[in-house]
mmCIF file of C-alpha atoms in Angstrom:
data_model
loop_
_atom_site.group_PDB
_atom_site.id
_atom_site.type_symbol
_atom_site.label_atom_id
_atom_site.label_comp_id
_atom_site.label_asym_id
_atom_site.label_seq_id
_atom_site.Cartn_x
_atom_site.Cartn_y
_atom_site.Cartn_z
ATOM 1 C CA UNK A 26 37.859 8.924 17.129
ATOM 2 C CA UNK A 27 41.192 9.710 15.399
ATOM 3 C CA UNK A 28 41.721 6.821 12.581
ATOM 4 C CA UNK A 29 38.467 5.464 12.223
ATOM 5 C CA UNK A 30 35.696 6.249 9.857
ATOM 6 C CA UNK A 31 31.805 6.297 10.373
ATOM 7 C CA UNK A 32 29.774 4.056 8.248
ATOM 8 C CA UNK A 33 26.967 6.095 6.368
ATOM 9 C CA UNK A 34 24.074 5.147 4.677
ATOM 10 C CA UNK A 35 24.489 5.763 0.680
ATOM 11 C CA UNK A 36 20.752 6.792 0.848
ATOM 12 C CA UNK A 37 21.262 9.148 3.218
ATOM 13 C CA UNK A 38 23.901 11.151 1.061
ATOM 14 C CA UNK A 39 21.809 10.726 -2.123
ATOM 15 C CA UNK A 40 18.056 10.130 -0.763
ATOM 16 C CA UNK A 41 15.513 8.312 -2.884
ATOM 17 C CA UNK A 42 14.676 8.573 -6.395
ATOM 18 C CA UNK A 43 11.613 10.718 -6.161
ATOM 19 C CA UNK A 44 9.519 13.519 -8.175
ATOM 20 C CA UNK A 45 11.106 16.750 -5.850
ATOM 21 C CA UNK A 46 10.926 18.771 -3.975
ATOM 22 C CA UNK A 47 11.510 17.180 -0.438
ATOM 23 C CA UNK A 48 12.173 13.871 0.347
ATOM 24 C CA UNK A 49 10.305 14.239 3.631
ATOM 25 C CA UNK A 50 7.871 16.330 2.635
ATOM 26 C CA UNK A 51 7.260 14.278 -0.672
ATOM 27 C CA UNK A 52 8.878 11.423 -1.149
ATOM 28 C CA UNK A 53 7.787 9.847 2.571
ATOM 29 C CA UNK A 54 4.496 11.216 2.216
ATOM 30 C CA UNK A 55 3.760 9.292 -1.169
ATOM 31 C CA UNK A 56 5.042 5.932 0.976
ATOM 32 C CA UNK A 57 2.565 7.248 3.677
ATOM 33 C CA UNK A 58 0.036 6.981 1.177
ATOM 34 C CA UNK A 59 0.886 3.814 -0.556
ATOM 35 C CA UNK A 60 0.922 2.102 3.076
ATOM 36 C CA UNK A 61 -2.544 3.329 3.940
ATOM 37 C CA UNK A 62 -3.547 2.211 0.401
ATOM 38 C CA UNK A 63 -2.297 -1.369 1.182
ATOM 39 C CA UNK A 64 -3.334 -2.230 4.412
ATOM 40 C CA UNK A 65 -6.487 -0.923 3.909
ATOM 41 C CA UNK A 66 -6.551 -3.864 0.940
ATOM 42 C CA UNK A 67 -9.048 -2.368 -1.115
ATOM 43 C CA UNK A 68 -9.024 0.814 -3.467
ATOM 44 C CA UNK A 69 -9.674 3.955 -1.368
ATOM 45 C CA UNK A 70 -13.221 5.641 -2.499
ATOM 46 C CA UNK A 71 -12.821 8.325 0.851
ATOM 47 C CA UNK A 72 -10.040 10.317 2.583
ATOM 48 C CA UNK A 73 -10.140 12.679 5.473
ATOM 49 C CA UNK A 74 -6.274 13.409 6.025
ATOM 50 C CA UNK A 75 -5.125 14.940 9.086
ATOM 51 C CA UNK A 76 -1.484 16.868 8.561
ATOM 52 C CA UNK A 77 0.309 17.970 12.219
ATOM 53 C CA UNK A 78 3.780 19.789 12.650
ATOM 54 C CA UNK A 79 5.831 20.904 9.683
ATOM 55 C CA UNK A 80 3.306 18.818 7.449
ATOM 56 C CA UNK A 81 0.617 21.251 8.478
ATOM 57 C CA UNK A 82 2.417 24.513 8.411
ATOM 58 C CA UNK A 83 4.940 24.290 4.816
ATOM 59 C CA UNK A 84 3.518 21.062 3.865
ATOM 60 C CA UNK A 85 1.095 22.816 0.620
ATOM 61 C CA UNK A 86 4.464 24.523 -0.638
ATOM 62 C CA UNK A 87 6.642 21.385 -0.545
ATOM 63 C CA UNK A 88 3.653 19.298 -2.162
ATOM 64 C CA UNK A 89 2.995 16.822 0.574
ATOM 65 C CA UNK A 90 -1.075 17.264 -0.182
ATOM 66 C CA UNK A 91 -0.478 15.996 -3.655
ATOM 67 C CA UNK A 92 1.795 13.194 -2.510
ATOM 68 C CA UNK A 93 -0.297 12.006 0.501
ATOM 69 C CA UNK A 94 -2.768 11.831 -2.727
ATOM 70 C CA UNK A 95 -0.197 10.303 -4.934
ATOM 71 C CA UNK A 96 0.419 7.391 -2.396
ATOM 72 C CA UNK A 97 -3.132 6.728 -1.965
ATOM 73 C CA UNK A 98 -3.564 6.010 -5.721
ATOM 74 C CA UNK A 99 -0.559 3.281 -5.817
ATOM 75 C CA UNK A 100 1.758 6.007 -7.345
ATOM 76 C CA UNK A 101 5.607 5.430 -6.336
ATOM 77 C CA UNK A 102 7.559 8.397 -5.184
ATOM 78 C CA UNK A 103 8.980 8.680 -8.480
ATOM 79 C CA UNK A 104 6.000 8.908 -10.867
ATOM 80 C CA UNK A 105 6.042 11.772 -12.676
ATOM 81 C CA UNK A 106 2.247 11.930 -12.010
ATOM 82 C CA UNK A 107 2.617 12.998 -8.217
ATOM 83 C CA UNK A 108 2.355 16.654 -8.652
ATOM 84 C CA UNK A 109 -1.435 15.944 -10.590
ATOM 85 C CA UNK A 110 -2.131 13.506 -8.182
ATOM 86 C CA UNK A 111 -5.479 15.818 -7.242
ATOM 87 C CA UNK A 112 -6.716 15.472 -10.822
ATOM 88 C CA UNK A 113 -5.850 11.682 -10.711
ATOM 89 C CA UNK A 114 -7.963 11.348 -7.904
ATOM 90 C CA UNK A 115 -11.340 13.228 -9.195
ATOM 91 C CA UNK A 116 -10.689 10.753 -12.462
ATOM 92 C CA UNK A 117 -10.683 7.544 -10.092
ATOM 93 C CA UNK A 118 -13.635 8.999 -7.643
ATOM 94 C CA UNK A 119 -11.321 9.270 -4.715
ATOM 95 C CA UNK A 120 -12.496 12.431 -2.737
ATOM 96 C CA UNK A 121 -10.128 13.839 0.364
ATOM 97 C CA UNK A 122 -9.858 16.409 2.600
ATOM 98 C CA UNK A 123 -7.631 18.119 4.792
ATOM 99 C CA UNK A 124 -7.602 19.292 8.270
ATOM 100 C CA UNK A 125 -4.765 19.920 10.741
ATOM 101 C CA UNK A 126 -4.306 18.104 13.440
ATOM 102 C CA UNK A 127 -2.635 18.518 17.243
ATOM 103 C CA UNK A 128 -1.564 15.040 18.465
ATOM 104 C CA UNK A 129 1.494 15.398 21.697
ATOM 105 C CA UNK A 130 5.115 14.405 20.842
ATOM 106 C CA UNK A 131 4.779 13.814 17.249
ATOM 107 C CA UNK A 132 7.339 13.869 14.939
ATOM 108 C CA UNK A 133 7.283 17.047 13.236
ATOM 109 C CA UNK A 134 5.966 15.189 10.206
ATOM 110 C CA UNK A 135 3.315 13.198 10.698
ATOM 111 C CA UNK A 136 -0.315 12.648 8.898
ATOM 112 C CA UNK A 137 -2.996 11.135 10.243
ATOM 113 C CA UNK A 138 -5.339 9.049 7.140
ATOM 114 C CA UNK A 139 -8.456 7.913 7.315
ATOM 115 C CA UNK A 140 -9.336 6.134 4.644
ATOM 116 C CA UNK A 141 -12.311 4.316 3.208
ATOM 117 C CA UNK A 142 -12.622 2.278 0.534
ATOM 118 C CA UNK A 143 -15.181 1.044 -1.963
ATOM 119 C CA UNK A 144 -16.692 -1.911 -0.099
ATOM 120 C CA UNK A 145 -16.725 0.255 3.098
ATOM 121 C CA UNK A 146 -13.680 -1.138 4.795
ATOM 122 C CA UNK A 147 -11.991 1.498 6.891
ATOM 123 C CA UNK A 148 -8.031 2.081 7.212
ATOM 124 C CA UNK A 149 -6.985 4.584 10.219
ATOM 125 C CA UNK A 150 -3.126 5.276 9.766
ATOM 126 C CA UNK A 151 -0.747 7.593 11.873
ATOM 127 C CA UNK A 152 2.869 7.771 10.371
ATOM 128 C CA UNK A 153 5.683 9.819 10.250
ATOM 129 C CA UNK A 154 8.003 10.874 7.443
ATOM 130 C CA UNK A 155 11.118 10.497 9.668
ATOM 131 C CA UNK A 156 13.711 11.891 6.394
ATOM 132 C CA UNK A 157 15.654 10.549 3.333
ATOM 133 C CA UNK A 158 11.922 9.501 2.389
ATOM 134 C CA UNK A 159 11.809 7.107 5.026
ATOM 135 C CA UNK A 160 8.569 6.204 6.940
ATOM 136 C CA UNK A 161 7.281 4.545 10.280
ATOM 137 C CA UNK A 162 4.350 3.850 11.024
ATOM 138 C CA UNK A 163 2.972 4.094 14.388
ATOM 139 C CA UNK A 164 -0.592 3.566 14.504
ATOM 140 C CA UNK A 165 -3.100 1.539 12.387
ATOM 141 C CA UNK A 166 -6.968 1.606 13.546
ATOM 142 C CA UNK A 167 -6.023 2.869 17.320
ATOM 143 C CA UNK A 168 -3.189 0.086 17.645
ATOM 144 C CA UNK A 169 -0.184 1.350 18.673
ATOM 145 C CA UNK A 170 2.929 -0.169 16.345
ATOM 146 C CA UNK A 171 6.378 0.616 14.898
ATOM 147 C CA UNK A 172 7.493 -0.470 11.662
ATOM 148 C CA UNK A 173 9.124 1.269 8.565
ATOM 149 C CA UNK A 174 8.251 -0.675 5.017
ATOM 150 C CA UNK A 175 11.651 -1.338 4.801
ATOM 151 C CA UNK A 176 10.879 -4.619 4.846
ATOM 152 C CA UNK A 177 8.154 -7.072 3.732
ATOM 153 C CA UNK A 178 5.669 -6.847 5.945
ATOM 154 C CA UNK A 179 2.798 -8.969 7.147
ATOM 155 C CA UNK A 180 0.165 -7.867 9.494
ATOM 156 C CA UNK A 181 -2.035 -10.657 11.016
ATOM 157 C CA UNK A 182 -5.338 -9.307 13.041
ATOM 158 C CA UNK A 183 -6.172 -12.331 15.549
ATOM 159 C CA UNK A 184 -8.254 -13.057 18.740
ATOM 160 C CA UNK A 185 -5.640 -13.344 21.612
ATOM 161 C CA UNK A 186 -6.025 -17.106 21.499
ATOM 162 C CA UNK A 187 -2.433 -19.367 23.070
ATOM 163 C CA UNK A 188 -0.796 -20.910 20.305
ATOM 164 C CA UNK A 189 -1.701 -18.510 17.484
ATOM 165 C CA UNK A 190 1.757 -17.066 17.392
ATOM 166 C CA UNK A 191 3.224 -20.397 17.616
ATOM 167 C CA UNK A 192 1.459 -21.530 14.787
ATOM 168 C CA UNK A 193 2.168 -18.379 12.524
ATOM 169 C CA UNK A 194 5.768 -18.882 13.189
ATOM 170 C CA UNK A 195 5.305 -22.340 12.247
ATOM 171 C CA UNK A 196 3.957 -21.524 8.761
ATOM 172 C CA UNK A 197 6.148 -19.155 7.884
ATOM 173 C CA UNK A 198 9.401 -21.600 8.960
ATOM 174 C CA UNK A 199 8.092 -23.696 6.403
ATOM 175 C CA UNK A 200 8.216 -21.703 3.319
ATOM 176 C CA UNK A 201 11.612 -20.610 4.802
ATOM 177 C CA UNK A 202 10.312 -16.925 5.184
ATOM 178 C CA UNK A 203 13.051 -15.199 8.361
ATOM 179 C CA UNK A 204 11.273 -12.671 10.711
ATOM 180 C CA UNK A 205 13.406 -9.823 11.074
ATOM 181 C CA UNK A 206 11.441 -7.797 13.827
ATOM 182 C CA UNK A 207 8.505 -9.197 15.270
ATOM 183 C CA UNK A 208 5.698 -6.914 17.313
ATOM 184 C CA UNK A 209 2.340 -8.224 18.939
ATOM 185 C CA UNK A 210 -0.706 -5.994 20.575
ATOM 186 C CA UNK A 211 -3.828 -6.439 22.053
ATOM 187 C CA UNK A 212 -6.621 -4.724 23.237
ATOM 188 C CA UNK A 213 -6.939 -7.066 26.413
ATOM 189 C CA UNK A 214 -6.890 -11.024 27.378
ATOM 190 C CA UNK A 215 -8.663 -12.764 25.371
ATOM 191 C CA UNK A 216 -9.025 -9.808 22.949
ATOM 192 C CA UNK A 217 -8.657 -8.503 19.892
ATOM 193 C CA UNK A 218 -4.857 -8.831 18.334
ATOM 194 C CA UNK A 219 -2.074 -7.601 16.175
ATOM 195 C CA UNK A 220 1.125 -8.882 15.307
ATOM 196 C CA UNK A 221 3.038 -7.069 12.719
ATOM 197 C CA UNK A 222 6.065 -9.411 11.628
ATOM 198 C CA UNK A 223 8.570 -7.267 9.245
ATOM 199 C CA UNK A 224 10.732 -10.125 7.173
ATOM 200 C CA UNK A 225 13.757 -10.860 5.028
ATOM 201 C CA UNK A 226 12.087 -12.811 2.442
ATOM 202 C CA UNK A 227 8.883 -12.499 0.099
ATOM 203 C CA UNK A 228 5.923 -14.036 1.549
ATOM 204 C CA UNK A 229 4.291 -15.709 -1.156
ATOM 205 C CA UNK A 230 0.205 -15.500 -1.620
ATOM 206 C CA UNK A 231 0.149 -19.470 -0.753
ATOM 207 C CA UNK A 232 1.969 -18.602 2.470
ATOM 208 C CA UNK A 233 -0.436 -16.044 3.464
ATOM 209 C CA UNK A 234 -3.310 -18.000 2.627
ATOM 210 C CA UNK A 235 -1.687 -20.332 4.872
ATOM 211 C CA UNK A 236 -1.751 -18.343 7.746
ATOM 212 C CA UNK A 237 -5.404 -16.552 6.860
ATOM 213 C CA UNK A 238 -6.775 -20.550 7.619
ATOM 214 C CA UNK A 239 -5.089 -20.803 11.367
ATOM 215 C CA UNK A 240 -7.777 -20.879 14.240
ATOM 216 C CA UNK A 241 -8.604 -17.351 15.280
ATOM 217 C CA UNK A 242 -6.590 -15.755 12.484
ATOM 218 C CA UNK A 243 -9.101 -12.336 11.387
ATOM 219 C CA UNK A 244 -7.549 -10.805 8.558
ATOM 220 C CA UNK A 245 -3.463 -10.851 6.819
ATOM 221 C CA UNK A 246 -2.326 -8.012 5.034
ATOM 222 C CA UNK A 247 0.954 -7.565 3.307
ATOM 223 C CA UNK A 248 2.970 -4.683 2.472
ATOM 224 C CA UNK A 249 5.765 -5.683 0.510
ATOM 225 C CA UNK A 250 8.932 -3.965 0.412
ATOM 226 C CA UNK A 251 9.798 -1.550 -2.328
ATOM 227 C CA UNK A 252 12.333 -2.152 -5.106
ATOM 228 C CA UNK A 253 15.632 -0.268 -4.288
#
């Protein structure tokens, strides 16, 4: 409309800081990586890495293999060490693989990790590189979620037990932590559980521990956001 202007992003006129040459291709698939590397909690021993779409077809020649790689060994998006990433790995005894994969109305850039790591623990992540090196994640160990890493984020397994998101919300109110967007699955009643709360502030170690001790609580993991 004539006299008014539309409010843009600076990060989507610059993109991230990143080691080239995509932002999508790269720079969101090293922050694929480093999200499968922290909610699996554990270093990653064991990948089998499943590329669909654009990922699968130019994703060699753009480096997303090496980035995927990158992200799974805690590099940022702008470590220069990204493009070696695949000698990186042999050095820290993380083996991978590569296969594509067919999955219906993905985004055109999506991987599919499964990732193991050294005490056996097992991490299976869908997400998307959706552009600008920005991620979402839709799917962690058959659950079906949405959330970005754009902000901290805490993921709580639980039994589907009354009360338990009551008394997370409790917790977290006080150490004055603000949920920003708030999303809760389960398998069935009385089930298995998982709320993914995405929030404004830090959440401190005593704060999760503080949640890890609530009645029916499984497992917390935290992904917190990146430095801009």
């Amino acid at each position: 409309m004539k006299g008014m202007l539309a409010m843009t992003d600076i990060f989507d006129i610059l993109g991230p800081v990143m080691v080239g040459p995509s932002s999508s291709h790269t720079a969101g698939a090293v922050r694929i990586g480093r999200m499968a590397r922290t909610l699996l909690d554990g270093r990653p021993v064991r990948a089998d890495i499943g590329l669909y779409g654009s990922f699968a077809e130019t994703g060699r020649g753009h480096g997303t293999d090496r980035a995927l790689v990158a992200g799974l060994l805690g590099m940022p998006p702008d470590d220069l060490g990204v493009p070696g990433s695949f000698a990186a790995a042999a050095e820290q005894g993380l083996a991978f693989t590569f296969r594509t994969v067919q999955l219906r109305g993905a985004h055109p850039n999506t991987a599919v990790l499964d990732v193991t790591a050294e005490d056996g623990r097992r991490l299976v992540l869908r997400a998307a590189s959706t552009g600008g090196g920005r991620i979402r994640v839709e799917e962690v160990n058959g659950v079906k979620v949405d959330f970005t890493g754009d902000f901290n984020t805490l993921i709580v397994r639980h039994r589907d037990i009354p009360g338990t998101l009551a008394s997370i919300a409790r917790e977290l109110s006080k150490f004055r932590v603000n949920v920003a967007n708030m999303s809760l699955c389960r398998d069935r009643r009385g089930g298995g559980a998982l709320m993914v709360l995405e929030t404004d502030q830090r959440v401190s170690a005593v704060t999760r521990e503080m949640v890890a001790e609530i009645s029916g609580v499984e497992r917390v993991t935290y992904y917190e956001r990146e430095a801009d």
